[in-house]
CSV table of C-alpha atoms and ligand atoms in Angstrom, one decimal:
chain,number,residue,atom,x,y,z
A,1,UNK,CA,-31.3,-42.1,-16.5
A,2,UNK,CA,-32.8,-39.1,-15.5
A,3,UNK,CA,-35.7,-39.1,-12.4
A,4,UNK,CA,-39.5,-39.6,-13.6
A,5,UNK,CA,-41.3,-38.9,-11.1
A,6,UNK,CA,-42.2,-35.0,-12.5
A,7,UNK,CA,-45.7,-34.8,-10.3
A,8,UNK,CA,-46.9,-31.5,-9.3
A,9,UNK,CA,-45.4,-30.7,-5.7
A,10,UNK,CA,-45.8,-27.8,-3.0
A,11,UNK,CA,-42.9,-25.1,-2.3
A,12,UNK,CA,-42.3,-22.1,-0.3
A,13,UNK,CA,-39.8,-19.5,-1.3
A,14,UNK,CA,-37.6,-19.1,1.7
A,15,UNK,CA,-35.7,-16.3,-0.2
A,16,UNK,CA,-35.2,-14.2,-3.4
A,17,UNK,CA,-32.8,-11.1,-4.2
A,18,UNK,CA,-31.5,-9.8,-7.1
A,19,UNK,CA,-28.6,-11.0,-9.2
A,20,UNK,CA,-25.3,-10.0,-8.8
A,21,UNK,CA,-24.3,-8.2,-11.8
A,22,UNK,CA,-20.7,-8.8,-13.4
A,23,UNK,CA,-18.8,-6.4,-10.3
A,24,UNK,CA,-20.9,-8.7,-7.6
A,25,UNK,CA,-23.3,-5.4,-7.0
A,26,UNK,CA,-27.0,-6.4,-7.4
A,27,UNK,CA,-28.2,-5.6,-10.5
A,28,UNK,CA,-30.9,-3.9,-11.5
A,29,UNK,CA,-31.9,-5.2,-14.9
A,30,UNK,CA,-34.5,-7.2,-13.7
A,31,UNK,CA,-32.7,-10.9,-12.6
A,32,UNK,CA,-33.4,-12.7,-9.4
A,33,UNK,CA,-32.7,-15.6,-7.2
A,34,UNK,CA,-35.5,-17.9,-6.0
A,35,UNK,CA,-34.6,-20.2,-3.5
A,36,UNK,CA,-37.4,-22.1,-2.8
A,37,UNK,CA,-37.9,-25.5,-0.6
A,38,UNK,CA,-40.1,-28.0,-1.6
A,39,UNK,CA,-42.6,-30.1,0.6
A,40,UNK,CA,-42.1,-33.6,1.7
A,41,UNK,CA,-39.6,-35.6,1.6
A,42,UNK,CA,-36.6,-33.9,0.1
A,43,UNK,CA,-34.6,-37.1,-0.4
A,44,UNK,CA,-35.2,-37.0,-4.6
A,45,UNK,CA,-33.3,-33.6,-4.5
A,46,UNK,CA,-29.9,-34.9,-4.4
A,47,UNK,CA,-30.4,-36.7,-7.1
A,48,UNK,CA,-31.0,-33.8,-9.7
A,49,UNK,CA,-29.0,-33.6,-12.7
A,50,UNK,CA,-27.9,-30.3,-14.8
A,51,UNK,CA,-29.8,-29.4,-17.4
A,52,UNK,CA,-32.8,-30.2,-16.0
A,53,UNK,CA,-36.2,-27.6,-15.5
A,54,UNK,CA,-39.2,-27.0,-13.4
A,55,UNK,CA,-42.6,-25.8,-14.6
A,56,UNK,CA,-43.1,-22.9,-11.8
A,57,UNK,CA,-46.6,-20.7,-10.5
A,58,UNK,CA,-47.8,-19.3,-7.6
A,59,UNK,CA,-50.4,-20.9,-5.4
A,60,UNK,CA,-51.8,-17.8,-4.3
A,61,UNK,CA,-53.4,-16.8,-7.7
A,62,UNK,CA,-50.9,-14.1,-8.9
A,63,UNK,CA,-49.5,-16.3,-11.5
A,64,UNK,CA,-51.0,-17.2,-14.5
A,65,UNK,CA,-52.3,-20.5,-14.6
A,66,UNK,CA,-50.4,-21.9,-17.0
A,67,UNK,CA,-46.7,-22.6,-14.9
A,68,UNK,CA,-43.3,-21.1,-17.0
A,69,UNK,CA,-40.8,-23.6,-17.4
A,70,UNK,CA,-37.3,-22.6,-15.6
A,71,UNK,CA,-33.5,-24.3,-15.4
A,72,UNK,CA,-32.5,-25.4,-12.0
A,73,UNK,CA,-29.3,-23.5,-11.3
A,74,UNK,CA,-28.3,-24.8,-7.7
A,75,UNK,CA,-29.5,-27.3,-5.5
A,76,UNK,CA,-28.6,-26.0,-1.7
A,77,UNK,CA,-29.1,-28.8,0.6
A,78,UNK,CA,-33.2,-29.4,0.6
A,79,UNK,CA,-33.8,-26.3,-1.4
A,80,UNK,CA,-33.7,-25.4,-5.0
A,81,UNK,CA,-32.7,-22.4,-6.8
A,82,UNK,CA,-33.6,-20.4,-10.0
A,83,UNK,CA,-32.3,-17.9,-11.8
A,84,UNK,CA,-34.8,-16.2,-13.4
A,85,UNK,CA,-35.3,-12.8,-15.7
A,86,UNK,CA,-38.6,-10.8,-14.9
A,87,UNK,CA,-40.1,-10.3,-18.6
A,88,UNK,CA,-44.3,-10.7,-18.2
A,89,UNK,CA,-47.0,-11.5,-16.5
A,90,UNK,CA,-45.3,-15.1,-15.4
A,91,UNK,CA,-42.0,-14.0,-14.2
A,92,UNK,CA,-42.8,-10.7,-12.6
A,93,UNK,CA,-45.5,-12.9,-10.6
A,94,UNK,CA,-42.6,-14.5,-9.2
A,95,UNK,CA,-39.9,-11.5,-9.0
A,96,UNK,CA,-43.0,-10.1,-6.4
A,97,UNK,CA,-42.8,-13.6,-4.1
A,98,UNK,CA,-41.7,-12.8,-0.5
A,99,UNK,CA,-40.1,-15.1,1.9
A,100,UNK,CA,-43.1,-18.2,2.5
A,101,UNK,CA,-44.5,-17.1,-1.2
A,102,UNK,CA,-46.6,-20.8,-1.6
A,103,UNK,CA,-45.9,-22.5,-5.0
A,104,UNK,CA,-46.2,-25.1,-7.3
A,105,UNK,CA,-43.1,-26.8,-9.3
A,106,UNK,CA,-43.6,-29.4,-11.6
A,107,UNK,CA,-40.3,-31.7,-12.1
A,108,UNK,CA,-37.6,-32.3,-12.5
A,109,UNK,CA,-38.9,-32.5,-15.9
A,110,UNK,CA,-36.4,-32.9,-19.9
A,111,UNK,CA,-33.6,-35.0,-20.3
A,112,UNK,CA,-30.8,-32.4,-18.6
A,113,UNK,CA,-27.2,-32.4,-20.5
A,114,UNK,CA,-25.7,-35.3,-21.9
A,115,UNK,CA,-22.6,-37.1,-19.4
A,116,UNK,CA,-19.9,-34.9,-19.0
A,117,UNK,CA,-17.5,-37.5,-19.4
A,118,UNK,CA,-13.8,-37.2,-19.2
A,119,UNK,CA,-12.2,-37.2,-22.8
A,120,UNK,CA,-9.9,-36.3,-25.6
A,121,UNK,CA,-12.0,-33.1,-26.4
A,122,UNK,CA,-12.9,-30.6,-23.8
A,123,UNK,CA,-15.6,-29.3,-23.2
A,124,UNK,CA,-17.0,-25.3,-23.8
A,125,UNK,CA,-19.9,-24.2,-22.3
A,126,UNK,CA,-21.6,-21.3,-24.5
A,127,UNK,CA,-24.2,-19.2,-22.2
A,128,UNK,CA,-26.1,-16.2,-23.3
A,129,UNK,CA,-27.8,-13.9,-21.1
A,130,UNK,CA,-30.4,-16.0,-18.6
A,131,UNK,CA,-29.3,-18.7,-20.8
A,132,UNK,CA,-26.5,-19.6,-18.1
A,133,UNK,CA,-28.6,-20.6,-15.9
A,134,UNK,CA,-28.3,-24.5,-16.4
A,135,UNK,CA,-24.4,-24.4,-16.5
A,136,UNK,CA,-23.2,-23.4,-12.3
A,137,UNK,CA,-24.4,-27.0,-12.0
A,138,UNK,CA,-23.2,-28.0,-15.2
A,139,UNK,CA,-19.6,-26.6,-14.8
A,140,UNK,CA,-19.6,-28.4,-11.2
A,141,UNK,CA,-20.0,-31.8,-12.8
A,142,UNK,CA,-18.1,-31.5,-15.5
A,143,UNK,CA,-14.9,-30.4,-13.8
A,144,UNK,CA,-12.0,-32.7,-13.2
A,145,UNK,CA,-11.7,-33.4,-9.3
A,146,UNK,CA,-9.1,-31.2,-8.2
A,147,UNK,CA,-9.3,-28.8,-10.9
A,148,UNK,CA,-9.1,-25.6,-9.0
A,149,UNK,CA,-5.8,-27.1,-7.8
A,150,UNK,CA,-4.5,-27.8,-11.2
A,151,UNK,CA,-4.7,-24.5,-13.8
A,152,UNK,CA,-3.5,-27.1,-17.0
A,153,UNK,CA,-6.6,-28.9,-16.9
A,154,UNK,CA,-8.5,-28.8,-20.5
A,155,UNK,CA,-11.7,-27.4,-19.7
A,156,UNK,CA,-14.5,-27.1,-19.3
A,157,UNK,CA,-14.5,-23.0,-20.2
A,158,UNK,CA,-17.9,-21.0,-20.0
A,159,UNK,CA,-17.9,-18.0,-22.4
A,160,UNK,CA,-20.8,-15.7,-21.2
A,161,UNK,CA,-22.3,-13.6,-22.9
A,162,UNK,CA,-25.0,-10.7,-22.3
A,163,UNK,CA,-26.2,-7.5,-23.1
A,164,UNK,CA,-23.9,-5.4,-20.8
A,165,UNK,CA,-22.4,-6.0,-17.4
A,166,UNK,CA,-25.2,-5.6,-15.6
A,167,UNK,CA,-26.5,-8.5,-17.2
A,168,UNK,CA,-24.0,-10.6,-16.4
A,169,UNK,CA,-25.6,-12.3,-14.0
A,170,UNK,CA,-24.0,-14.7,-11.0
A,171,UNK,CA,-20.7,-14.0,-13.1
A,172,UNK,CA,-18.7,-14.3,-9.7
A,173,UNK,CA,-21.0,-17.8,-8.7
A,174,UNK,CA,-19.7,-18.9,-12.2
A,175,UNK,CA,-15.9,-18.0,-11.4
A,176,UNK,CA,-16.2,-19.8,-7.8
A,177,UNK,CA,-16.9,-23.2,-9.5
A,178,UNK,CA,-13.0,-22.8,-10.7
A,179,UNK,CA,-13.8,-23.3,-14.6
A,180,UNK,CA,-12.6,-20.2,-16.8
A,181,UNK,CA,-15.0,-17.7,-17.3
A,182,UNK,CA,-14.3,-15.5,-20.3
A,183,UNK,CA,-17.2,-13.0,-20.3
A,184,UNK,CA,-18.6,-11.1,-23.4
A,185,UNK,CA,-20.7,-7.8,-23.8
A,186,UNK,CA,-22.5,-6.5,-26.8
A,187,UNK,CA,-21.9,-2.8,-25.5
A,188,UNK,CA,-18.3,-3.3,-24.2
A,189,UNK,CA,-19.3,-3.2,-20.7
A,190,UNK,CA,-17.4,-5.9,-19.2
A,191,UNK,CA,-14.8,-8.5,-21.0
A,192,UNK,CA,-14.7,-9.1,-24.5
A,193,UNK,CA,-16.9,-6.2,-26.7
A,194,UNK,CA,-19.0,-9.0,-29.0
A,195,UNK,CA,-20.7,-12.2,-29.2
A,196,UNK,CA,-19.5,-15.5,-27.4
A,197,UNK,CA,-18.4,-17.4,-30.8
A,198,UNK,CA,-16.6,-14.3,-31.7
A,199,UNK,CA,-14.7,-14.5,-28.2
A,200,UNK,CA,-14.2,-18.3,-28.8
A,201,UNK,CA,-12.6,-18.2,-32.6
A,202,UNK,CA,-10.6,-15.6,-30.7
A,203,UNK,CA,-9.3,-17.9,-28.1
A,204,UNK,CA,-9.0,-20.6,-30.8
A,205,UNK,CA,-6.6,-18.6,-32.6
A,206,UNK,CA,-4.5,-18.1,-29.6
A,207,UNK,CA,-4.3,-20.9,-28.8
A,208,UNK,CA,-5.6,-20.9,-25.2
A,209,UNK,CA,-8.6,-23.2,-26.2
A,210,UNK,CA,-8.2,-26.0,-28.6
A,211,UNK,CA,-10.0,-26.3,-32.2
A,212,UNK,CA,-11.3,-29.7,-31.4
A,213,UNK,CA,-14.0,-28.8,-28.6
A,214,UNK,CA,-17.2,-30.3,-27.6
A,215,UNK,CA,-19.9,-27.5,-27.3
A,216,UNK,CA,-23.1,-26.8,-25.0
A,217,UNK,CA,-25.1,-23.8,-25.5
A,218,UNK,CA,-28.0,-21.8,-23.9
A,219,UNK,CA,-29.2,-18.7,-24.9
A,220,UNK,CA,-31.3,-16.9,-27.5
A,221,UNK,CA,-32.2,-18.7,-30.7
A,222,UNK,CA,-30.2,-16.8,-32.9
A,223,UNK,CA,-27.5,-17.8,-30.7
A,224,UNK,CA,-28.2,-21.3,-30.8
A,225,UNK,CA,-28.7,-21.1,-34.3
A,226,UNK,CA,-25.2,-20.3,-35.0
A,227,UNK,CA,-23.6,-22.4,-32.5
A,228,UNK,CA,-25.3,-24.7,-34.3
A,229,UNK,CA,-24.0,-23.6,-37.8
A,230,UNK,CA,-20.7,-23.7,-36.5
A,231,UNK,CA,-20.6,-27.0,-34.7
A,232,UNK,CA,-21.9,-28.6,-38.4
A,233,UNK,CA,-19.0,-26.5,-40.2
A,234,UNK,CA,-16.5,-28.0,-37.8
A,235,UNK,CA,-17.9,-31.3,-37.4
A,236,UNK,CA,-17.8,-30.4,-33.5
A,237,UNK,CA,-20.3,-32.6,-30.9
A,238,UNK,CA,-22.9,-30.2,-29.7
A,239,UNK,CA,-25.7,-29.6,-27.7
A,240,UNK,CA,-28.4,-27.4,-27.5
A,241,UNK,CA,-30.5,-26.7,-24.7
A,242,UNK,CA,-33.7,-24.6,-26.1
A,243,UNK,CA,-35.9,-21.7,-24.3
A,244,UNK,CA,-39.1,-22.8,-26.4
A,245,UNK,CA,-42.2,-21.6,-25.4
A,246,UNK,CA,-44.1,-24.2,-22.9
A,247,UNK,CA,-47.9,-25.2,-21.9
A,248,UNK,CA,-47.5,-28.2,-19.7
A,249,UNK,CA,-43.9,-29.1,-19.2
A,250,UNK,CA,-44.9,-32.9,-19.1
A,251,UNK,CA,-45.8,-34.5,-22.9
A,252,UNK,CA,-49.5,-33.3,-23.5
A,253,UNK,CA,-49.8,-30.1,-24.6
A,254,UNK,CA,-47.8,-30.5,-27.6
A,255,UNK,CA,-46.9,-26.6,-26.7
A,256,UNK,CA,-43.4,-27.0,-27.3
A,257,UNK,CA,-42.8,-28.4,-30.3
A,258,UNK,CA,-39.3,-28.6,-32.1
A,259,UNK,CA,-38.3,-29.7,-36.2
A,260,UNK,CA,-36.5,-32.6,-36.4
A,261,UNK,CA,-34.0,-32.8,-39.0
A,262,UNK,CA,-35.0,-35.8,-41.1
A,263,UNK,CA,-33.3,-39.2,-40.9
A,264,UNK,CA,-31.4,-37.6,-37.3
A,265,UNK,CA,-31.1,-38.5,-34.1
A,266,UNK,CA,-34.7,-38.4,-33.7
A,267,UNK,CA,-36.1,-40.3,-36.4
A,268,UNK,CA,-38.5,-39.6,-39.4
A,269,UNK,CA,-41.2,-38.0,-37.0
A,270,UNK,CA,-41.0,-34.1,-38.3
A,271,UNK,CA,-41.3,-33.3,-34.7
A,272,UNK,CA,-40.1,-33.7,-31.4
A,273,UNK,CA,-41.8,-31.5,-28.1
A,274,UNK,CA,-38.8,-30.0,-25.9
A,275,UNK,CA,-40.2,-31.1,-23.2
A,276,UNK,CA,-39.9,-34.5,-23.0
A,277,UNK,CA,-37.3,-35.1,-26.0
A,278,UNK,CA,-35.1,-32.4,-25.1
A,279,UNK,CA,-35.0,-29.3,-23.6
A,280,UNK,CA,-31.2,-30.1,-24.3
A,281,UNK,CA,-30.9,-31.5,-28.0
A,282,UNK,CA,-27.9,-33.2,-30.0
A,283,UNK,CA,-27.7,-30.7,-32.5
A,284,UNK,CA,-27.6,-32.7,-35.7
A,285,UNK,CA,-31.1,-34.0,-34.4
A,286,UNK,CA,-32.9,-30.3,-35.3
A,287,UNK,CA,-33.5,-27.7,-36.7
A,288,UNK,CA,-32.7,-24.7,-34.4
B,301,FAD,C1,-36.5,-25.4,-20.6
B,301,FAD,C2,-36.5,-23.9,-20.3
B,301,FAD,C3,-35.7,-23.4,-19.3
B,301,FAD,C4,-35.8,-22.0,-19.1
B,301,FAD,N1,-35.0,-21.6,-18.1
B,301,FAD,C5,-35.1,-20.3,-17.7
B,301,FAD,C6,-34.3,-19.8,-16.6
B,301,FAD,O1,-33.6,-20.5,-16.0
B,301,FAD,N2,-34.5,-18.5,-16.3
B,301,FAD,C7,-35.3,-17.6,-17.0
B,301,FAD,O2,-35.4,-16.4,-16.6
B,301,FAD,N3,-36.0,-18.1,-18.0
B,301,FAD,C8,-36.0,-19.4,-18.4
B,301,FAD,N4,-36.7,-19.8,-19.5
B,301,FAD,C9,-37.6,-18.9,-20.2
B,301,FAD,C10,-38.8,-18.6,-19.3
B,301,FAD,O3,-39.6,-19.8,-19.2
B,301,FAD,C11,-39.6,-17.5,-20.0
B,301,FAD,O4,-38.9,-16.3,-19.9
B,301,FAD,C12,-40.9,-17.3,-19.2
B,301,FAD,O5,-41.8,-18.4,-19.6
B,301,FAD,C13,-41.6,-16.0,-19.6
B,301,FAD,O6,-42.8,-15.9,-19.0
B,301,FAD,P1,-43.6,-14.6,-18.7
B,301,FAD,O7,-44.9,-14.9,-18.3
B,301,FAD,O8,-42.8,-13.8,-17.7
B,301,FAD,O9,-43.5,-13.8,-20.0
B,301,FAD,P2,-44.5,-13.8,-21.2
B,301,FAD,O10,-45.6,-12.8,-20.8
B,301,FAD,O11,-44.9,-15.2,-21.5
B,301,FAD,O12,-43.6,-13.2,-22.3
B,301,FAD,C14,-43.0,-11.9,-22.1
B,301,FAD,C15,-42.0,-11.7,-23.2
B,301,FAD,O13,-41.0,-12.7,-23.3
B,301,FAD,C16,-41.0,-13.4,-24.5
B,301,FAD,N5,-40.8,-14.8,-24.1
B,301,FAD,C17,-41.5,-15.6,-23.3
B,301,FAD,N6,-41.1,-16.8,-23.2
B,301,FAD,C18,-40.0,-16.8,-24.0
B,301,FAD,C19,-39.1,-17.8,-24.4
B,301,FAD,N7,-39.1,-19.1,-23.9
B,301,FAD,N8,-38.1,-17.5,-25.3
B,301,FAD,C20,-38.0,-16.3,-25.8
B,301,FAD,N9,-38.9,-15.3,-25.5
B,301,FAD,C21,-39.8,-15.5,-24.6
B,301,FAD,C22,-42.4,-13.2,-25.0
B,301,FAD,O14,-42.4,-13.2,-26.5
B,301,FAD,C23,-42.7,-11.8,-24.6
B,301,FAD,O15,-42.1,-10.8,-25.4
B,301,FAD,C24,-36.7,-21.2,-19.8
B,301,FAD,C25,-37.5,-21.7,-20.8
B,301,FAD,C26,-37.4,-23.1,-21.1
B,301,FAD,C27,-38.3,-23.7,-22.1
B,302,FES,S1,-45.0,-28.2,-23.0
B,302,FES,FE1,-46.8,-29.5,-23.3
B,302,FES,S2,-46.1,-31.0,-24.6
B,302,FES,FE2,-44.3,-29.9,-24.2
């Protein structure tokens, strides 16, 4: 059962640089690292599961007021780390933070991806653009012990996917986990030239990654709208961890609400908020 306790706690950033793009030079498209330590007692931190996101701001006034909501990417020892694209007002607040940048994190907050258990179907992790951030930890748990010592093991793969190689973000943190990592462009710039379920059906057909899978995705909604499709058409388990738009992060906003699918997972209530109920869904329980 995932920690509770999602009260509002002080930070400091104790560093930030760019991402590495897909050649492990920084990039320049706009991605960063925030490594940040957080007050107190750090003894909760070891305890944080994948999946899971923190509501983020400044506490100097140059964020908006309302915090953003981002993935936890790596835990390094009593600090956290985020992975984080500068789009508006909220990220590019933080993209500015120097080293001892006060802040505020709310979290761990959502339910985090389901138990990576051992089992007869493997596991593929589908990650588009900033959309990999939740999956370094991810890949970590859900590799067998030993698995960088032993290339047979099924799984789990991460097929990445972005705009173009500079995009790519962490690509190299990704590959040091020792999972696969069978990258994707939409301009050609580095791996596959297409989309991630294009580069999948063509591993499926050659048979270096089996038909029966069990899927994860993060991405854009379009993406996670046909992961979606596809997991239905193949009757493959999936989940879906959505980027909605958030107010509070916590349950009271109701900022962040998501269609159930009726008679799912979720029950007859027509919605649930991604907050609390998600942000990673089963995706029979939705609709994306
Ligand atoms: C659970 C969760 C985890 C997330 N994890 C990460 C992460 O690890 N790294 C990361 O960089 N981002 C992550 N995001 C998305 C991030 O929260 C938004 O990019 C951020 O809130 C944008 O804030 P802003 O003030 O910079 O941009 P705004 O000024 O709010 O928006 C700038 C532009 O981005 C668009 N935009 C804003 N939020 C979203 C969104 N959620 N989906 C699609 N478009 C959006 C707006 O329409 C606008 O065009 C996550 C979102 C959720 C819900
Ligand atoms: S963001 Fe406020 S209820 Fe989910």
């Amino acid at each position: 059962m995932p920690a509770t306790d999602t009260r509002p706690r002080a930070a400091r950033v104790v560093a930030i640089r760019p991402c590495e793009d897909a050649s492990g030079a920084a990039s320049d498209e706009g991605g960063f690292i925030l490594r940040l330590r957080p007050e107190g007692d750090p003894a909760w931190i070891a305890s944080l599961e994948p999946g899971r996101f923190f509501m983020v701001r400044r506490q100097d006034g140059a964020s908006p007021a309302i915090p953003r909501p981002f993935s936890l990417y790596r835990v390094a020892g009593d600090c956290l780390e985020f992975m984080v694209q500068s789009l508006g007002a909220g990220t590019q607040a933080l993209a500015a933070c120097r080293e001892d940048t006060p802040l505020l994190l709310t979290g761990p907050a959502g339910s985090g991806w389901p138990e990576f258990s051992v089992g007869s179907e493997p596991w593929v992790f589908l990650a588009g653009g900033i959309g990999s951030a939740p999956f370094l930890m991810a890949l970590e748990r859900a590799l067998p012990p030993h698995a960088a010592a032993s290339p047979r093991a099924p799984g789990p793969w991460l097929i990445y996917g972005a705009a173009s190689a500079a995009r790519l973000y962490e690509r190299r943190a990704f590959a040091d986990t020792g999972a696969p990592v069978l990258c994707a462009t939409d301009d050609g710039s580095h791996g596959f030239h297409g989309n991630v379920l294009e580069l999948l059906a063509l591993e499926q057909e050659a048979g270096r990654i089996p038909a029966r899978v069990r899927l994860a995705a993060c991405g854009p909604q379009p993406m996670l709208r046909a992961v979606a499709a596809l997991a239905e058409k193949e009757q493959l388990p999936c989940w879906l961890s959505l980027e909605t738009y958030m107010g509070c992060g916590v349950g009271i906003c109701n900022g962040c609400a998501v269609p159930t699918r009726p008679g799912g997972a979720l029950g007859d209530w027509p919605w649930a908020k991604c907050c609390v109920d998600g942000p990673v869904f089963d995706s029979t329980a939705i609709v994306v």
